Amino acid sequence: MKKGQTSIRGGIEDFLCPFTDMYITQGSNSNYSHKGIMANDVRGAKSGVRYDYYAPCTCKCLRTYPSSGQVMWQSTKKVRFANGRIDYATFMTVHDNTMDARVGQVVRQGSKLGNMGTKGNATGVHCHIEVSQSADTSWTKNQHGIYHFNHEYDLDDCYFTDQTNIIDGKGGNWRTTDKVKVQSSAESKKNYVNLPGNIDTWNFYDINVAPVKKNAKGQLKPSKFGGLSYYVYEYRDQGTTAVINTVQFGKVKIYIKDTPATITVGSYQYSSGNH
């Protein structure tokens, strides 16, 4: 993207590539400092130059780590990602030598967010960036001892590359906004029920029976897929159950009141369910 660039469709900001020129020096899940994480290291058109980068969406500074020029940002509203998902963007930028971000600061889409740099553990001027498609701000080490977000996605699934000059995109499936359609108003109001990935089994029932254990028709297995999401066709039993469609058993209902299930409108939380 270029300075001042914005993109809003259907009332939702598109999550734009923050770089005017993108030369990826280290891609995701590499054998080095990105092992097991979905981060990219990006330099500009010329090596060694501390180019500006811009806010991919309107975002708020949540945390700063001055010793490494590192800032955690989160979109102020849900955004549209390049894979079509609509959710909050939580992302980290690293190595900014200037480091003038402050907690609580809001930066509008297209405004300067920071500078590529060398602060912290960096070889050459660049910006390390990684993105979570969620509001989860957890920042934890993986099995390789490398920090990462939960719900991270590879960056070609995250940002649109409108007006970005891709010098070396490491073979990514980079998309511009014209490749992802905007939801209709009806689609944006759809309800989805999300079953979290820490639940092993979840009973389901025929639509016209009471949702009690003895009537269970079978079990869904959210943990097997890292979570499951389903479109809600209707609510039944005074709103305590949701009618969903499964590949194997067709339309069934699940009990949702006072459970870990969440309801989202216009987007689903997990990509492995039947949408």
PDB file of C-alpha atoms in Angstrom:
ATOM      1  CA  MET A   1       0.000   0.000   0.000  1.00  0.00           C
ATOM      2  CA  LYS A   2       0.960   3.621  -0.331  1.00  0.00           C
ATOM      3  CA  LYS A   3       0.768   6.397   2.237  1.00  0.00           C
ATOM      4  CA  GLY A   4      -2.822   7.498   2.772  1.00  0.00           C
ATOM      5  CA  GLN A   5      -4.320   4.462   1.039  1.00  0.00           C
ATOM      6  CA  THR A   6      -7.603   3.129   2.401  1.00  0.00           C
ATOM      7  CA  SER A   7     -10.028   0.410   1.350  1.00  0.00           C
ATOM      8  CA  ILE A   8     -13.502   0.006   2.849  1.00  0.00           C
ATOM      9  CA  ARG A   9     -16.129  -2.219   1.252  1.00  0.00           C
ATOM     10  CA  GLY A  10     -19.526  -2.964   2.706  1.00  0.00           C
ATOM     11  CA  GLY A  11     -18.608  -0.874   5.736  1.00  0.00           C
ATOM     12  CA  ILE A  12     -15.616  -3.122   6.553  1.00  0.00           C
ATOM     13  CA  GLU A  13     -11.948  -2.205   6.116  1.00  0.00           C
ATOM     14  CA  ASP A  14      -9.858  -4.496   3.932  1.00  0.00           C
ATOM     15  CA  PHE A  15      -6.628  -5.539   5.666  1.00  0.00           C
ATOM     16  CA  LEU A  16      -3.962  -4.103   3.368  1.00  0.00           C
ATOM     17  CA  CYS A  17      -0.301  -4.973   2.947  1.00  0.00           C
ATOM     18  CA  PRO A  18       1.530  -2.296   4.992  1.00  0.00           C
ATOM     19  CA  PHE A  19       4.499  -2.114   2.616  1.00  0.00           C
ATOM     20  CA  THR A  20       4.881  -0.069  -0.572  1.00  0.00           C
ATOM     21  CA  ASP A  21       7.607  -2.456  -1.800  1.00  0.00           C
ATOM     22  CA  MET A  22       7.742  -5.995  -0.433  1.00  0.00           C
ATOM     23  CA  TYR A  23      10.899  -8.060  -0.538  1.00  0.00           C
ATOM     24  CA  ILE A  24      10.545 -11.038   1.824  1.00  0.00           C
ATOM     25  CA  THR A  25      13.942 -11.997   3.214  1.00  0.00           C
ATOM     26  CA  GLN A  26      12.615 -14.754   5.488  1.00  0.00           C
ATOM     27  CA  GLY A  27       9.256 -16.403   4.985  1.00  0.00           C
ATOM     28  CA  SER A  28       6.931 -18.253   7.315  1.00  0.00           C
ATOM     29  CA  ASN A  29       7.850 -21.525   9.029  1.00  0.00           C
ATOM     30  CA  SER A  30      11.478 -21.286   7.954  1.00  0.00           C
ATOM     31  CA  ASN A  31      14.381 -23.158   9.481  1.00  0.00           C
ATOM     32  CA  TYR A  32      15.599 -20.081  11.335  1.00  0.00           C
ATOM     33  CA  SER A  33      13.833 -17.636  13.644  1.00  0.00           C
ATOM     34  CA  HIS A  34      10.413 -18.307  12.065  1.00  0.00           C
ATOM     35  CA  LYS A  35      10.304 -22.025  12.744  1.00  0.00           C
ATOM     36  CA  GLY A  36       6.710 -23.051  13.383  1.00  0.00           C
ATOM     37  CA  ILE A  37       5.311 -19.506  13.062  1.00  0.00           C
ATOM     38  CA  MET A  38       3.562 -17.562  10.290  1.00  0.00           C
ATOM     39  CA  ALA A  39       5.800 -14.482  10.279  1.00  0.00           C
ATOM     40  CA  ASN A  40       7.556 -12.750   7.384  1.00  0.00           C
ATOM     41  CA  ASP A  41      10.632 -10.510   7.417  1.00  0.00           C
ATOM     42  CA  VAL A  42      10.181  -7.756   4.832  1.00  0.00           C
ATOM     43  CA  ARG A  43      12.637  -5.197   3.481  1.00  0.00           C
ATOM     44  CA  GLY A  44      11.952  -2.470   0.926  1.00  0.00           C
ATOM     45  CA  ALA A  45      13.128  -1.818  -2.624  1.00  0.00           C
ATOM     46  CA  LYS A  46      16.737  -1.278  -1.510  1.00  0.00           C
ATOM     47  CA  SER A  47      18.463  -3.131   1.293  1.00  0.00           C
ATOM     48  CA  GLY A  48      19.611  -1.118   4.282  1.00  0.00           C
ATOM     49  CA  VAL A  49      16.954   1.615   3.922  1.00  0.00           C
ATOM     50  CA  ARG A  50      14.575   2.197   6.825  1.00  0.00           C
ATOM     51  CA  TYR A  51      11.413   2.588   4.770  1.00  0.00           C
ATOM     52  CA  ASP A  52       8.126   3.657   6.343  1.00  0.00           C
ATOM     53  CA  TYR A  53       5.274   1.177   6.577  1.00  0.00           C
ATOM     54  CA  TYR A  54       1.616   2.028   7.038  1.00  0.00           C
ATOM     55  CA  ALA A  55      -1.391   0.917   9.066  1.00  0.00           C
ATOM     56  CA  PRO A  56      -3.079  -1.962   7.199  1.00  0.00           C
ATOM     57  CA  CYS A  57      -6.311  -1.072   9.000  1.00  0.00           C
ATOM     58  CA  THR A  58      -7.365   1.359  11.705  1.00  0.00           C
ATOM     59  CA  CYS A  59      -5.626  -0.121  14.719  1.00  0.00           C
ATOM     60  CA  LYS A  60      -4.773   0.489  18.359  1.00  0.00           C
ATOM     61  CA  CYS A  61      -1.434  -0.028  20.117  1.00  0.00           C
ATOM     62  CA  LEU A  62      -1.875  -2.667  22.834  1.00  0.00           C
ATOM     63  CA  ARG A  63       1.687  -3.348  23.993  1.00  0.00           C
ATOM     64  CA  THR A  64       5.209  -2.128  23.314  1.00  0.00           C
ATOM     65  CA  TYR A  65       8.548  -3.905  23.728  1.00  0.00           C
ATOM     66  CA  PRO A  66      11.117  -1.074  23.399  1.00  0.00           C
ATOM     67  CA  SER A  67      14.245  -3.245  23.526  1.00  0.00           C
ATOM     68  CA  SER A  68      13.293  -4.924  20.239  1.00  0.00           C
ATOM     69  CA  GLY A  69      11.357  -2.104  18.586  1.00  0.00           C
ATOM     70  CA  GLN A  70       8.281  -4.299  18.840  1.00  0.00           C
ATOM     71  CA  VAL A  71       4.621  -3.276  18.973  1.00  0.00           C
ATOM     72  CA  MET A  72       1.406  -5.286  19.299  1.00  0.00           C
ATOM     73  CA  TRP A  73      -1.501  -3.764  17.376  1.00  0.00           C
ATOM     74  CA  GLN A  74      -5.165  -4.696  17.080  1.00  0.00           C
ATOM     75  CA  SER A  75      -7.832  -3.498  14.673  1.00  0.00           C
ATOM     76  CA  THR A  76     -10.461  -1.307  16.322  1.00  0.00           C
ATOM     77  CA  LYS A  77     -13.171  -3.226  14.421  1.00  0.00           C
ATOM     78  CA  LYS A  78     -13.395  -6.464  12.499  1.00  0.00           C
ATOM     79  CA  VAL A  79     -11.621  -6.363   9.131  1.00  0.00           C
ATOM     80  CA  ARG A  80     -11.753  -8.360   5.914  1.00  0.00           C
ATOM     81  CA  PHE A  81      -8.732 -10.593   5.274  1.00  0.00           C
ATOM     82  CA  ALA A  82      -7.449 -11.838   1.924  1.00  0.00           C
ATOM     83  CA  ASN A  83      -8.861 -15.316   2.613  1.00  0.00           C
ATOM     84  CA  GLY A  84     -12.333 -13.757   2.986  1.00  0.00           C
ATOM     85  CA  ARG A  85     -12.518 -14.144   6.746  1.00  0.00           C
ATOM     86  CA  ILE A  86     -13.970 -11.215   8.685  1.00  0.00           C
ATOM     87  CA  ASP A  87     -12.585 -10.905  12.199  1.00  0.00           C
ATOM     88  CA  TYR A  88     -10.304  -8.785  14.362  1.00  0.00           C
ATOM     89  CA  ALA A  89      -6.664  -8.457  13.298  1.00  0.00           C
ATOM     90  CA  THR A  90      -4.055  -8.703  16.055  1.00  0.00           C
ATOM     91  CA  PHE A  91      -0.550  -8.249  14.711  1.00  0.00           C
ATOM     92  CA  MET A  92       3.025  -7.615  15.749  1.00  0.00           C
ATOM     93  CA  THR A  93       5.616  -5.382  14.072  1.00  0.00           C
ATOM     94  CA  VAL A  94       9.260  -5.657  15.163  1.00  0.00           C
ATOM     95  CA  HIS A  95      12.683  -3.926  14.798  1.00  0.00           C
ATOM     96  CA  ASP A  96      11.538  -0.276  14.575  1.00  0.00           C
ATOM     97  CA  ASN A  97      14.513   1.807  15.730  1.00  0.00           C
ATOM     98  CA  THR A  98      12.327   4.890  16.249  1.00  0.00           C
ATOM     99  CA  MET A  99       9.809   3.110  18.520  1.00  0.00           C
ATOM    100  CA  ASP A 100       7.539   6.095  19.145  1.00  0.00           C
ATOM    101  CA  ALA A 101       4.345   4.035  19.464  1.00  0.00           C
ATOM    102  CA  ARG A 102       2.521   4.332  22.768  1.00  0.00           C
ATOM    103  CA  VAL A 103      -0.087   2.098  24.381  1.00  0.00           C
ATOM    104  CA  GLY A 104      -3.581   3.318  23.577  1.00  0.00           C
ATOM    105  CA  GLN A 105      -2.514   5.146  20.419  1.00  0.00           C
ATOM    106  CA  VAL A 106      -4.937   4.731  17.495  1.00  0.00           C
ATOM    107  CA  VAL A 107      -3.528   4.881  13.960  1.00  0.00           C
ATOM    108  CA  ARG A 108      -5.881   5.301  11.015  1.00  0.00           C
ATOM    109  CA  GLN A 109      -5.628   3.029   7.978  1.00  0.00           C
ATOM    110  CA  GLY A 110      -3.023   4.397   5.569  1.00  0.00           C
ATOM    111  CA  SER A 111      -1.183   6.500   8.166  1.00  0.00           C
ATOM    112  CA  LYS A 112       2.441   5.812   9.053  1.00  0.00           C
ATOM    113  CA  LEU A 113       2.750   2.949  11.534  1.00  0.00           C
ATOM    114  CA  GLY A 114       6.517   2.613  11.878  1.00  0.00           C
ATOM    115  CA  ASN A 115       9.872   2.165  10.151  1.00  0.00           C
ATOM    116  CA  MET A 116      11.825  -0.870   9.051  1.00  0.00           C
ATOM    117  CA  GLY A 117      14.881  -1.182  11.250  1.00  0.00           C
ATOM    118  CA  THR A 118      17.467  -3.238  13.081  1.00  0.00           C
ATOM    119  CA  LYS A 119      16.489  -2.899  16.735  1.00  0.00           C
ATOM    120  CA  GLY A 120      16.605  -6.125  18.717  1.00  0.00           C
ATOM    121  CA  ASN A 121      17.688  -9.444  17.188  1.00  0.00           C
ATOM    122  CA  ALA A 122      17.848  -8.428  13.514  1.00  0.00           C
ATOM    123  CA  THR A 123      20.181  -9.108  10.608  1.00  0.00           C
ATOM    124  CA  GLY A 124      19.785  -6.219   8.206  1.00  0.00           C
ATOM    125  CA  VAL A 125      17.057  -3.579   8.026  1.00  0.00           C
ATOM    126  CA  HIS A 126      13.566  -5.079   7.826  1.00  0.00           C
ATOM    127  CA  CYS A 127      10.167  -5.351   9.496  1.00  0.00           C
ATOM    128  CA  HIS A 128       9.168  -8.624  11.108  1.00  0.00           C
ATOM    129  CA  ILE A 129       5.387  -8.970  10.971  1.00  0.00           C
ATOM    130  CA  GLU A 130       2.917 -11.707  11.942  1.00  0.00           C
ATOM    131  CA  VAL A 131      -0.864 -11.658  12.105  1.00  0.00           C
ATOM    132  CA  SER A 132      -3.571 -13.403  14.114  1.00  0.00           C
ATOM    133  CA  GLN A 133      -7.068 -13.427  12.650  1.00  0.00           C
ATOM    134  CA  SER A 134      -8.708 -13.023  16.048  1.00  0.00           C
ATOM    135  CA  ALA A 135      -8.907 -10.735  19.072  1.00  0.00           C
ATOM    136  CA  ASP A 136      -6.726 -13.177  21.056  1.00  0.00           C
ATOM    137  CA  THR A 137      -3.637 -11.303  22.312  1.00  0.00           C
ATOM    138  CA  SER A 138      -1.825 -14.380  23.684  1.00  0.00           C
ATOM    139  CA  TRP A 139       1.897 -14.185  22.910  1.00  0.00           C
ATOM    140  CA  THR A 140       3.554 -17.476  23.816  1.00  0.00           C
ATOM    141  CA  LYS A 141       6.509 -19.696  22.902  1.00  0.00           C
ATOM    142  CA  ASN A 142       6.061 -22.705  20.642  1.00  0.00           C
ATOM    143  CA  GLN A 143       7.926 -25.996  20.865  1.00  0.00           C
ATOM    144  CA  HIS A 144      10.925 -24.379  19.163  1.00  0.00           C
ATOM    145  CA  GLY A 145      11.124 -21.602  21.747  1.00  0.00           C
ATOM    146  CA  ILE A 146       9.828 -18.953  19.342  1.00  0.00           C
ATOM    147  CA  TYR A 147       7.084 -16.508  20.300  1.00  0.00           C
ATOM    148  CA  HIS A 148       3.878 -16.433  18.262  1.00  0.00           C
ATOM    149  CA  PHE A 149       0.148 -15.649  18.341  1.00  0.00           C
ATOM    150  CA  ASN A 150      -2.682 -18.122  18.537  1.00  0.00           C
ATOM    151  CA  HIS A 151      -4.779 -18.247  15.328  1.00  0.00           C
ATOM    152  CA  GLU A 152      -1.880 -17.071  13.153  1.00  0.00           C
ATOM    153  CA  TYR A 153      -2.297 -17.235   9.397  1.00  0.00           C
ATOM    154  CA  ASP A 154       0.287 -17.059   6.640  1.00  0.00           C
ATOM    155  CA  LEU A 155       0.440 -13.508   5.391  1.00  0.00           C
ATOM    156  CA  ASP A 156      -0.863 -14.227   1.881  1.00  0.00           C
ATOM    157  CA  ASP A 157      -4.101 -15.207   3.675  1.00  0.00           C
ATOM    158  CA  CYS A 158      -4.060 -11.954   5.630  1.00  0.00           C
ATOM    159  CA  TYR A 159      -3.364  -8.852   3.615  1.00  0.00           C
ATOM    160  CA  PHE A 160      -4.422  -7.545   0.233  1.00  0.00           C
ATOM    161  CA  THR A 161      -1.571  -6.305  -1.951  1.00  0.00           C
ATOM    162  CA  ASP A 162      -3.315  -3.438  -3.770  1.00  0.00           C
ATOM    163  CA  GLN A 163      -0.611  -0.907  -4.806  1.00  0.00           C
ATOM    164  CA  THR A 164       2.168  -3.008  -3.288  1.00  0.00           C
ATOM    165  CA  ASN A 165       5.127  -3.714  -5.544  1.00  0.00           C
ATOM    166  CA  ILE A 166       5.968  -7.371  -4.869  1.00  0.00           C
ATOM    167  CA  ILE A 167       9.692  -7.739  -5.527  1.00  0.00           C
ATOM    168  CA  ASP A 168      10.045 -11.143  -3.860  1.00  0.00           C
ATOM    169  CA  GLY A 169       6.873 -12.655  -2.431  1.00  0.00           C
ATOM    170  CA  LYS A 170       8.389 -16.102  -1.839  1.00  0.00           C
ATOM    171  CA  GLY A 171       5.757 -17.692  -4.094  1.00  0.00           C
ATOM    172  CA  GLY A 172       2.811 -16.608  -1.962  1.00  0.00           C
ATOM    173  CA  ASN A 173      -0.743 -16.595  -3.289  1.00  0.00           C
ATOM    174  CA  TRP A 174      -1.013 -12.807  -2.976  1.00  0.00           C
ATOM    175  CA  ARG A 175      -4.429 -11.312  -3.706  1.00  0.00           C
ATOM    176  CA  THR A 176      -5.850  -7.876  -4.451  1.00  0.00           C
ATOM    177  CA  THR A 177      -9.266  -6.743  -3.236  1.00  0.00           C
ATOM    178  CA  ASP A 178     -10.933  -7.500  -6.578  1.00  0.00           C
ATOM    179  CA  LYS A 179     -10.268 -11.213  -5.958  1.00  0.00           C
ATOM    180  CA  VAL A 180     -12.451 -11.379  -2.809  1.00  0.00           C
ATOM    181  CA  LYS A 181     -16.093 -10.406  -3.091  1.00  0.00           C
ATOM    182  CA  VAL A 182     -17.930  -8.399  -0.464  1.00  0.00           C
ATOM    183  CA  GLN A 183     -20.658 -10.210   1.462  1.00  0.00           C
ATOM    184  CA  SER A 184     -24.207  -9.228   0.729  1.00  0.00           C
ATOM    185  CA  SER A 185     -26.165  -7.604   3.541  1.00  0.00           C
ATOM    186  CA  ALA A 186     -27.998 -10.913   4.076  1.00  0.00           C
ATOM    187  CA  GLU A 187     -24.730 -12.846   4.367  1.00  0.00           C
ATOM    188  CA  SER A 188     -23.305 -10.351   6.824  1.00  0.00           C
ATOM    189  CA  LYS A 189     -26.209 -11.069   9.212  1.00  0.00           C
ATOM    190  CA  LYS A 190     -25.808 -14.856   9.242  1.00  0.00           C
ATOM    191  CA  ASN A 191     -25.296 -16.479  12.639  1.00  0.00           C
ATOM    192  CA  TYR A 192     -22.587 -19.079  13.222  1.00  0.00           C
ATOM    193  CA  VAL A 193     -22.112 -21.286  16.261  1.00  0.00           C
ATOM    194  CA  ASN A 194     -18.489 -21.983  17.174  1.00  0.00           C
ATOM    195  CA  LEU A 195     -17.410 -25.019  19.204  1.00  0.00           C
ATOM    196  CA  PRO A 196     -13.915 -24.477  20.705  1.00  0.00           C
ATOM    197  CA  GLY A 197     -11.014 -26.793  20.007  1.00  0.00           C
ATOM    198  CA  ASN A 198     -10.438 -27.687  23.665  1.00  0.00           C
ATOM    199  CA  ILE A 199     -13.701 -29.689  23.740  1.00  0.00           C
ATOM    200  CA  ASP A 200     -13.322 -33.387  22.868  1.00  0.00           C
ATOM    201  CA  THR A 201     -16.970 -34.262  22.162  1.00  0.00           C
ATOM    202  CA  TRP A 202     -20.285 -32.429  21.727  1.00  0.00           C
ATOM    203  CA  ASN A 203     -23.606 -34.290  21.591  1.00  0.00           C
ATOM    204  CA  PHE A 204     -26.066 -33.679  18.769  1.00  0.00           C
ATOM    205  CA  TYR A 205     -29.748 -34.599  18.495  1.00  0.00           C
ATOM    206  CA  ASP A 206     -32.501 -35.081  15.972  1.00  0.00           C
ATOM    207  CA  ILE A 207     -34.316 -31.802  15.487  1.00  0.00           C
ATOM    208  CA  ASN A 208     -37.637 -32.880  17.033  1.00  0.00           C
ATOM    209  CA  VAL A 209     -36.424 -34.624  20.205  1.00  0.00           C
ATOM    210  CA  ALA A 210     -35.635 -33.199  23.631  1.00  0.00           C
ATOM    211  CA  PRO A 211     -31.909 -32.296  23.947  1.00  0.00           C
ATOM    212  CA  VAL A 212     -31.132 -34.663  26.824  1.00  0.00           C
ATOM    213  CA  LYS A 213     -28.292 -37.152  27.041  1.00  0.00           C
ATOM    214  CA  LYS A 214     -30.395 -40.262  26.398  1.00  0.00           C
ATOM    215  CA  ASN A 215     -31.608 -38.791  23.099  1.00  0.00           C
ATOM    216  CA  ALA A 216     -28.128 -38.039  21.716  1.00  0.00           C
ATOM    217  CA  LYS A 217     -27.804 -39.206  18.116  1.00  0.00           C
ATOM    218  CA  GLY A 218     -24.027 -38.884  18.012  1.00  0.00           C
ATOM    219  CA  GLN A 219     -21.094 -36.683  18.863  1.00  0.00           C
ATOM    220  CA  LEU A 220     -19.142 -33.962  17.108  1.00  0.00           C
ATOM    221  CA  LYS A 221     -15.398 -33.813  17.822  1.00  0.00           C
ATOM    222  CA  PRO A 222     -14.204 -30.177  17.936  1.00  0.00           C
ATOM    223  CA  SER A 223     -10.736 -30.972  19.313  1.00  0.00           C
ATOM    224  CA  LYS A 224      -9.977 -33.200  16.321  1.00  0.00           C
ATOM    225  CA  PHE A 225     -10.256 -30.202  14.000  1.00  0.00           C
ATOM    226  CA  GLY A 226      -9.021 -27.403  16.265  1.00  0.00           C
ATOM    227  CA  GLY A 227     -12.593 -26.165  16.658  1.00  0.00           C
ATOM    228  CA  LEU A 228     -15.766 -26.392  14.551  1.00  0.00           C
ATOM    229  CA  SER A 229     -18.098 -23.705  13.216  1.00  0.00           C
ATOM    230  CA  TYR A 230     -21.564 -24.155  11.726  1.00  0.00           C
ATOM    231  CA  TYR A 231     -24.159 -21.913  10.149  1.00  0.00           C
ATOM    232  CA  VAL A 232     -27.243 -21.662  12.395  1.00  0.00           C
ATOM    233  CA  TYR A 233     -30.404 -22.438  10.411  1.00  0.00           C
ATOM    234  CA  GLU A 234     -32.663 -21.695  13.361  1.00  0.00           C
ATOM    235  CA  TYR A 235     -32.824 -21.703  17.141  1.00  0.00           C
ATOM    236  CA  ARG A 236     -35.130 -24.126  18.947  1.00  0.00           C
ATOM    237  CA  ASP A 237     -36.209 -25.106  22.456  1.00  0.00           C
ATOM    238  CA  GLN A 238     -36.595 -21.497  23.651  1.00  0.00           C
ATOM    239  CA  GLY A 239     -33.221 -20.600  22.162  1.00  0.00           C
ATOM    240  CA  THR A 240     -31.258 -23.283  24.020  1.00  0.00           C
ATOM    241  CA  THR A 241     -30.418 -25.278  20.873  1.00  0.00           C
ATOM    242  CA  ALA A 242     -29.160 -24.434  17.377  1.00  0.00           C
ATOM    243  CA  VAL A 243     -30.016 -26.318  14.191  1.00  0.00           C
ATOM    244  CA  ILE A 244     -26.915 -26.995  12.086  1.00  0.00           C
ATOM    245  CA  ASN A 245     -26.005 -29.118   9.068  1.00  0.00           C
ATOM    246  CA  THR A 246     -23.393 -31.880   9.256  1.00  0.00           C
ATOM    247  CA  VAL A 247     -21.853 -33.683   6.319  1.00  0.00           C
ATOM    248  CA  GLN A 248     -22.519 -37.170   7.696  1.00  0.00           C
ATOM    249  CA  PHE A 249     -25.829 -36.785   9.530  1.00  0.00           C
ATOM    250  CA  GLY A 250     -27.516 -33.865   7.777  1.00  0.00           C
ATOM    251  CA  LYS A 251     -29.472 -31.342   9.823  1.00  0.00           C
ATOM    252  CA  VAL A 252     -29.318 -31.889  13.577  1.00  0.00           C
ATOM    253  CA  LYS A 253     -29.393 -29.665  16.640  1.00  0.00           C
ATOM    254  CA  ILE A 254     -26.920 -29.032  19.428  1.00  0.00           C
ATOM    255  CA  TYR A 255     -27.420 -27.647  22.924  1.00  0.00           C
ATOM    256  CA  ILE A 256     -25.714 -24.255  23.328  1.00  0.00           C
ATOM    257  CA  LYS A 257     -27.114 -22.499  26.422  1.00  0.00           C
ATOM    258  CA  ASP A 258     -24.555 -21.991  29.232  1.00  0.00           C
ATOM    259  CA  THR A 259     -21.855 -23.875  27.284  1.00  0.00           C
ATOM    260  CA  PRO A 260     -18.464 -22.830  25.828  1.00  0.00           C
ATOM    261  CA  ALA A 261     -20.146 -22.391  22.416  1.00  0.00           C
ATOM    262  CA  THR A 262     -20.040 -18.863  21.001  1.00  0.00           C
ATOM    263  CA  ILE A 263     -22.245 -17.193  18.408  1.00  0.00           C
ATOM    264  CA  THR A 264     -20.740 -14.860  15.810  1.00  0.00           C
ATOM    265  CA  VAL A 265     -22.574 -12.782  13.226  1.00  0.00           C
ATOM    266  CA  GLY A 266     -21.351 -12.510   9.648  1.00  0.00           C
ATOM    267  CA  SER A 267     -18.239 -14.654  10.094  1.00  0.00           C
ATOM    268  CA  TYR A 268     -17.215 -17.953  11.612  1.00  0.00           C
ATOM    269  CA  GLN A 269     -14.389 -18.609  14.044  1.00  0.00           C
ATOM    270  CA  TYR A 270     -13.040 -21.954  12.842  1.00  0.00           C
ATOM    271  CA  SER A 271     -12.458 -22.921   9.229  1.00  0.00           C
ATOM    272  CA  SER A 272     -12.919 -26.686   9.677  1.00  0.00           C
ATOM    273  CA  GLY A 273     -16.667 -26.784  10.242  1.00  0.00           C
ATOM    274  CA  ASN A 274     -19.484 -27.118   7.727  1.00  0.00           C
ATOM    275  CA  HIS A 275     -20.337 -23.557   6.744  1.00  0.00           C
TER     276      HIS A 275
END
